[in-house]
Amino acid sequence: MSQLAGKTPKRQRGRPKDEAKAIALLDAARHLLLTKGLDVTLEEISICANVSRATIYSRFESKEDLIEAVIRRESDLTITDEEFQLSENLPVKEALIAFGTRYLNFINGRELHGWDRLISSASAAHPELPRKFFDAGPGRGQQMLVDIISKAASRNELCSLDAVTAADELTGLWMGLSNLEIKLGAREPFTQVEIEQKVARGVTLFLKIYGPDCIAM
């Protein structure tokens, strides 16, 4: 009998090769976009990611598609589609605290300000970029927050409200002026304890305003 007969094939450790390549590609594109700007080429990205250009084109039709995928992944740092679906069934306070904690952790990162600089510097040559960035990134997360609030109101966990306005007010409670200070480098980013405190306080105030017993404004 062959020595190979009956042997179980070894399991490969780590991520599947295709997934690893996709992650390396997005990591490289993100790094080069933030360090070199929109003039970075697909050739430079492929070299940095150690993948072929054919690998890039097998996943993305253009550099613009790749950039949108990078931005979408940034947005997933706030909340993924799967996490959003799960949050819809949570009590509103629990859902808002979970969302707010991830949201502030994302906004709090210094690297996010690199995106601000990139969009500002490129907007003259690419006037469509700010809207694309907003829709794929912050706008997507904000719409999810609107949906969480709207569905909580439909379950009578919140009073009748304008969900768009309420979501805008809640993010203001979470961020306040401190976000601008961090952007300008006038203060250090929040610690994890500060993030948890700001989120909890913001949700508490929000529920005092929009809880089920609130007075319509």
GROMACS .gro file of C-alpha atoms in nm:
model
  217
    1MET     CA    1   0.000   0.000   0.000
    2SER     CA    2   0.130   0.345  -0.082
    3GLN     CA    3   0.258   0.544   0.215
    4LEU     CA    4   0.036   0.829   0.101
    5ALA     CA    5  -0.282   0.625   0.127
    6GLY     CA    6  -0.503   0.710   0.423
    7LYS     CA    7  -0.309   1.024   0.515
    8THR     CA    8  -0.514   1.332   0.586
    9PRO     CA    9  -0.394   1.635   0.387
   10LYS     CA   10  -0.240   1.905   0.603
   11ARG     CA   11  -0.457   2.208   0.665
   12GLN     CA   12  -0.307   2.533   0.548
   13ARG     CA   13  -0.256   2.776   0.829
   14GLY     CA   14  -0.357   3.138   0.816
   15ARG     CA   15  -0.589   3.310   0.569
   16PRO     CA   16  -0.665   3.161   0.227
   17LYS     CA   17  -0.424   3.292  -0.035
   18ASP     CA   18  -0.686   3.497  -0.225
   19GLU     CA   19  -0.806   3.666   0.094
   20ALA     CA   20  -0.449   3.742   0.200
   21LYS     CA   21  -0.379   3.900  -0.140
   22ALA     CA   22  -0.693   4.112  -0.119
   23ILE     CA   23  -0.598   4.237   0.228
   24ALA     CA   24  -0.240   4.311   0.118
   25LEU     CA   25  -0.374   4.502  -0.183
   26LEU     CA   26  -0.610   4.719   0.022
   27ASP     CA   27  -0.342   4.779   0.287
   28ALA     CA   28  -0.093   4.890   0.021
   29ALA     CA   29  -0.344   5.113  -0.154
   30ARG     CA   30  -0.442   5.279   0.175
   31HIS     CA   31  -0.080   5.339   0.276
   32LEU     CA   32   0.019   5.488  -0.060
   33LEU     CA   33  -0.293   5.702  -0.089
   34LEU     CA   34  -0.226   5.859   0.251
   35THR     CA   35   0.147   5.908   0.186
   36LYS     CA   36   0.156   5.993  -0.187
   37GLY     CA   37  -0.196   6.106  -0.267
   38LEU     CA   38  -0.420   6.028  -0.563
   39ASP     CA   39  -0.131   6.037  -0.811
   40VAL     CA   40  -0.016   5.695  -0.691
   41THR     CA   41  -0.023   5.443  -0.976
   42LEU     CA   42  -0.157   5.089  -0.988
   43GLU     CA   43   0.197   4.977  -1.065
   44GLU     CA   44   0.321   5.127  -0.738
   45ILE     CA   45   0.033   4.968  -0.549
   46SER     CA   46   0.100   4.626  -0.702
   47ILE     CA   47   0.470   4.645  -0.610
   48CYS     CA   48   0.392   4.755  -0.253
   49ALA     CA   49   0.135   4.475  -0.215
   50ASN     CA   50   0.362   4.220  -0.385
   51VAL     CA   51   0.086   4.122  -0.627
   52SER     CA   52   0.060   4.141  -1.004
   53ARG     CA   53  -0.141   4.405  -1.188
   54ALA     CA   54  -0.350   4.116  -1.321
   55THR     CA   55  -0.448   4.044  -0.960
   56ILE     CA   56  -0.564   4.404  -0.921
   57TYR     CA   57  -0.770   4.398  -1.241
   58SER     CA   58  -0.926   4.066  -1.145
   59ARG     CA   59  -1.086   4.248  -0.851
   60PHE     CA   60  -1.121   4.611  -0.959
   61GLU     CA   61  -1.202   4.765  -1.296
   62SER     CA   62  -1.005   5.084  -1.226
   63LYS     CA   63  -0.802   5.273  -0.970
   64GLU     CA   64  -1.119   5.460  -0.875
   65ASP     CA   65  -1.291   5.131  -0.788
   66LEU     CA   66  -0.993   5.033  -0.573
   67ILE     CA   67  -1.001   5.368  -0.392
   68GLU     CA   68  -1.372   5.327  -0.320
   69ALA     CA   69  -1.303   4.979  -0.177
   70VAL     CA   70  -1.037   5.126   0.052
   71ILE     CA   71  -1.279   5.395   0.170
   72ARG     CA   72  -1.553   5.137   0.225
   73ARG     CA   73  -1.317   4.931   0.440
   74GLU     CA   74  -1.244   5.244   0.645
   75SER     CA   75  -1.617   5.283   0.696
   76ASP     CA   76  -1.641   4.922   0.816
   77LEU     CA   77  -1.423   5.028   1.111
   78THR     CA   78  -1.733   5.209   1.235
   79ILE     CA   79  -1.980   4.927   1.172
   80THR     CA   80  -1.998   4.642   0.923
   81ASP     CA   81  -2.315   4.540   0.741
   82GLU     CA   82  -2.334   4.225   0.955
   83GLU     CA   83  -2.296   4.419   1.281
   84PHE     CA   84  -2.559   4.665   1.166
   85GLN     CA   85  -2.808   4.385   1.101
   86LEU     CA   86  -2.746   4.245   1.448
   87SER     CA   87  -2.780   4.588   1.611
   88GLU     CA   88  -3.130   4.633   1.468
   89ASN     CA   89  -3.261   4.377   1.719
   90LEU     CA   90  -3.081   4.516   2.024
   91PRO     CA   91  -3.242   4.745   2.284
   92VAL     CA   92  -3.183   5.102   2.170
   93LYS     CA   93  -2.946   5.198   2.454
   94GLU     CA   94  -2.726   4.894   2.394
   95ALA     CA   95  -2.726   4.949   2.017
   96LEU     CA   96  -2.634   5.318   2.047
   97ILE     CA   97  -2.354   5.256   2.297
   98ALA     CA   98  -2.205   4.983   2.077
   99PHE     CA   99  -2.227   5.202   1.767
  100GLY     CA  100  -2.096   5.511   1.945
  101THR     CA  101  -1.795   5.331   2.089
  102ARG     CA  102  -1.686   5.206   1.747
  103TYR     CA  103  -1.767   5.542   1.590
  104LEU     CA  104  -1.553   5.740   1.833
  105ASN     CA  105  -1.268   5.490   1.811
  106PHE     CA  106  -1.273   5.543   1.434
  107ILE     CA  107  -1.301   5.923   1.444
  108ASN     CA  108  -1.039   5.941   1.719
  109GLY     CA  109  -0.761   5.790   1.506
  110ARG     CA  110  -0.496   6.033   1.386
  111GLU     CA  111  -0.471   5.849   1.054
  112LEU     CA  112  -0.826   5.957   0.971
  113HIS     CA  113  -0.699   6.312   0.945
  114GLY     CA  114  -0.475   6.197   0.661
  115TRP     CA  115  -0.794   6.133   0.466
  116ASP     CA  116  -0.909   6.488   0.543
  117ARG     CA  117  -0.587   6.626   0.396
  118LEU     CA  118  -0.605   6.396   0.094
  119ILE     CA  119  -0.964   6.492   0.009
  120SER     CA  120  -0.898   6.865   0.060
  121SER     CA  121  -0.587   6.868  -0.157
  122ALA     CA  122  -0.746   6.663  -0.436
  123SER     CA  123  -1.090   6.825  -0.447
  124ALA     CA  124  -0.994   7.094  -0.702
  125ALA     CA  125  -0.880   6.838  -0.960
  126HIS     CA  126  -1.141   6.580  -0.857
  127PRO     CA  127  -1.454   6.774  -0.749
  128GLU     CA  128  -1.657   6.454  -0.726
  129LEU     CA  129  -1.421   6.300  -0.469
  130PRO     CA  130  -1.553   6.463  -0.148
  131ARG     CA  131  -1.907   6.337  -0.214
  132LYS     CA  132  -1.785   5.988  -0.307
  133PHE     CA  133  -1.572   5.972   0.006
  134PHE     CA  134  -1.858   6.092   0.224
  135ASP     CA  135  -2.116   5.855   0.075
  136ALA     CA  136  -1.889   5.548   0.100
  137GLY     CA  137  -1.748   5.638   0.442
  138PRO     CA  138  -1.898   5.877   0.700
  139GLY     CA  139  -2.231   5.908   0.518
  140ARG     CA  140  -2.281   5.533   0.517
  141GLY     CA  141  -2.215   5.510   0.891
  142GLN     CA  142  -2.442   5.806   0.963
  143GLN     CA  143  -2.723   5.649   0.760
  144MET     CA  144  -2.690   5.332   0.965
  145LEU     CA  145  -2.724   5.539   1.282
  146VAL     CA  146  -3.034   5.705   1.134
  147ASP     CA  147  -3.181   5.360   1.066
  148ILE     CA  148  -3.104   5.236   1.419
  149ILE     CA  149  -3.280   5.541   1.566
  150SER     CA  150  -3.573   5.520   1.323
  151LYS     CA  151  -3.639   5.153   1.399
  152ALA     CA  152  -3.612   5.214   1.773
  153ALA     CA  153  -3.878   5.484   1.736
  154SER     CA  154  -4.100   5.242   1.541
  155ARG     CA  155  -4.075   5.002   1.840
  156ASN     CA  156  -4.173   5.289   2.073
  157GLU     CA  157  -3.832   5.281   2.245
  158LEU     CA  158  -3.798   5.643   2.134
  159CYS     CA  159  -4.063   5.909   2.087
  160SER     CA  160  -4.179   6.033   1.748
  161LEU     CA  161  -3.881   6.215   1.596
  162ASP     CA  162  -3.693   6.320   1.285
  163ALA     CA  163  -3.432   6.042   1.278
  164VAL     CA  164  -3.189   6.237   1.057
  165THR     CA  165  -3.188   6.535   1.294
  166ALA     CA  166  -3.168   6.310   1.601
  167ALA     CA  167  -2.868   6.119   1.460
  168ASP     CA  168  -2.691   6.446   1.383
  169GLU     CA  169  -2.752   6.568   1.738
  170LEU     CA  170  -2.626   6.242   1.887
  171THR     CA  171  -2.296   6.250   1.696
  172GLY     CA  172  -2.258   6.609   1.814
  173LEU     CA  173  -2.302   6.495   2.175
  174TRP     CA  174  -2.036   6.229   2.123
  175MET     CA  175  -1.779   6.446   1.950
  176GLY     CA  176  -1.827   6.804   2.065
  177LEU     CA  177  -1.548   7.058   2.018
  178SER     CA  178  -1.288   6.803   2.126
  179ASN     CA  179  -1.294   6.644   1.780
  180LEU     CA  180  -1.175   6.971   1.624
  181GLU     CA  181  -0.903   7.002   1.889
  182ILE     CA  182  -0.777   6.654   1.803
  183LYS     CA  183  -0.785   6.731   1.429
  184LEU     CA  184  -0.578   7.044   1.483
  185GLY     CA  185  -0.335   6.865   1.714
  186ALA     CA  186  -0.434   7.090   2.004
  187ARG     CA  187  -0.500   6.790   2.229
  188GLU     CA  188  -0.419   6.422   2.241
  189PRO     CA  189  -0.674   6.172   2.107
  190PHE     CA  190  -0.924   6.035   2.357
  191THR     CA  191  -0.820   5.744   2.575
  192GLN     CA  192  -1.041   5.436   2.570
  193VAL     CA  193  -1.183   5.536   2.908
  194GLU     CA  194  -1.266   5.884   2.776
  195ILE     CA  195  -1.434   5.733   2.470
  196GLU     CA  196  -1.653   5.508   2.684
  197GLN     CA  197  -1.743   5.798   2.913
  198LYS     CA  198  -1.829   6.033   2.625
  199VAL     CA  199  -2.040   5.769   2.451
  200ALA     CA  200  -2.231   5.677   2.769
  201ARG     CA  201  -2.296   6.042   2.859
  202GLY     CA  202  -2.406   6.122   2.504
  203VAL     CA  203  -2.650   5.831   2.494
  204THR     CA  204  -2.787   5.921   2.840
  205LEU     CA  205  -2.854   6.281   2.733
  206PHE     CA  206  -2.998   6.163   2.401
  207LEU     CA  207  -3.244   5.931   2.577
  208LYS     CA  208  -3.348   6.211   2.813
  209ILE     CA  209  -3.442   6.415   2.506
  210TYR     CA  210  -3.584   6.141   2.284
  211GLY     CA  211  -3.688   5.866   2.525
  212PRO     CA  212  -4.042   5.726   2.492
  213ASP     CA  213  -4.181   5.979   2.742
  214CYS     CA  214  -4.033   6.286   2.574
  215ILE     CA  215  -4.240   6.591   2.490
  216ALA     CA  216  -4.267   6.648   2.115
  217MET     CA  217  -4.069   6.949   1.998
   0.00000   0.00000   0.00000
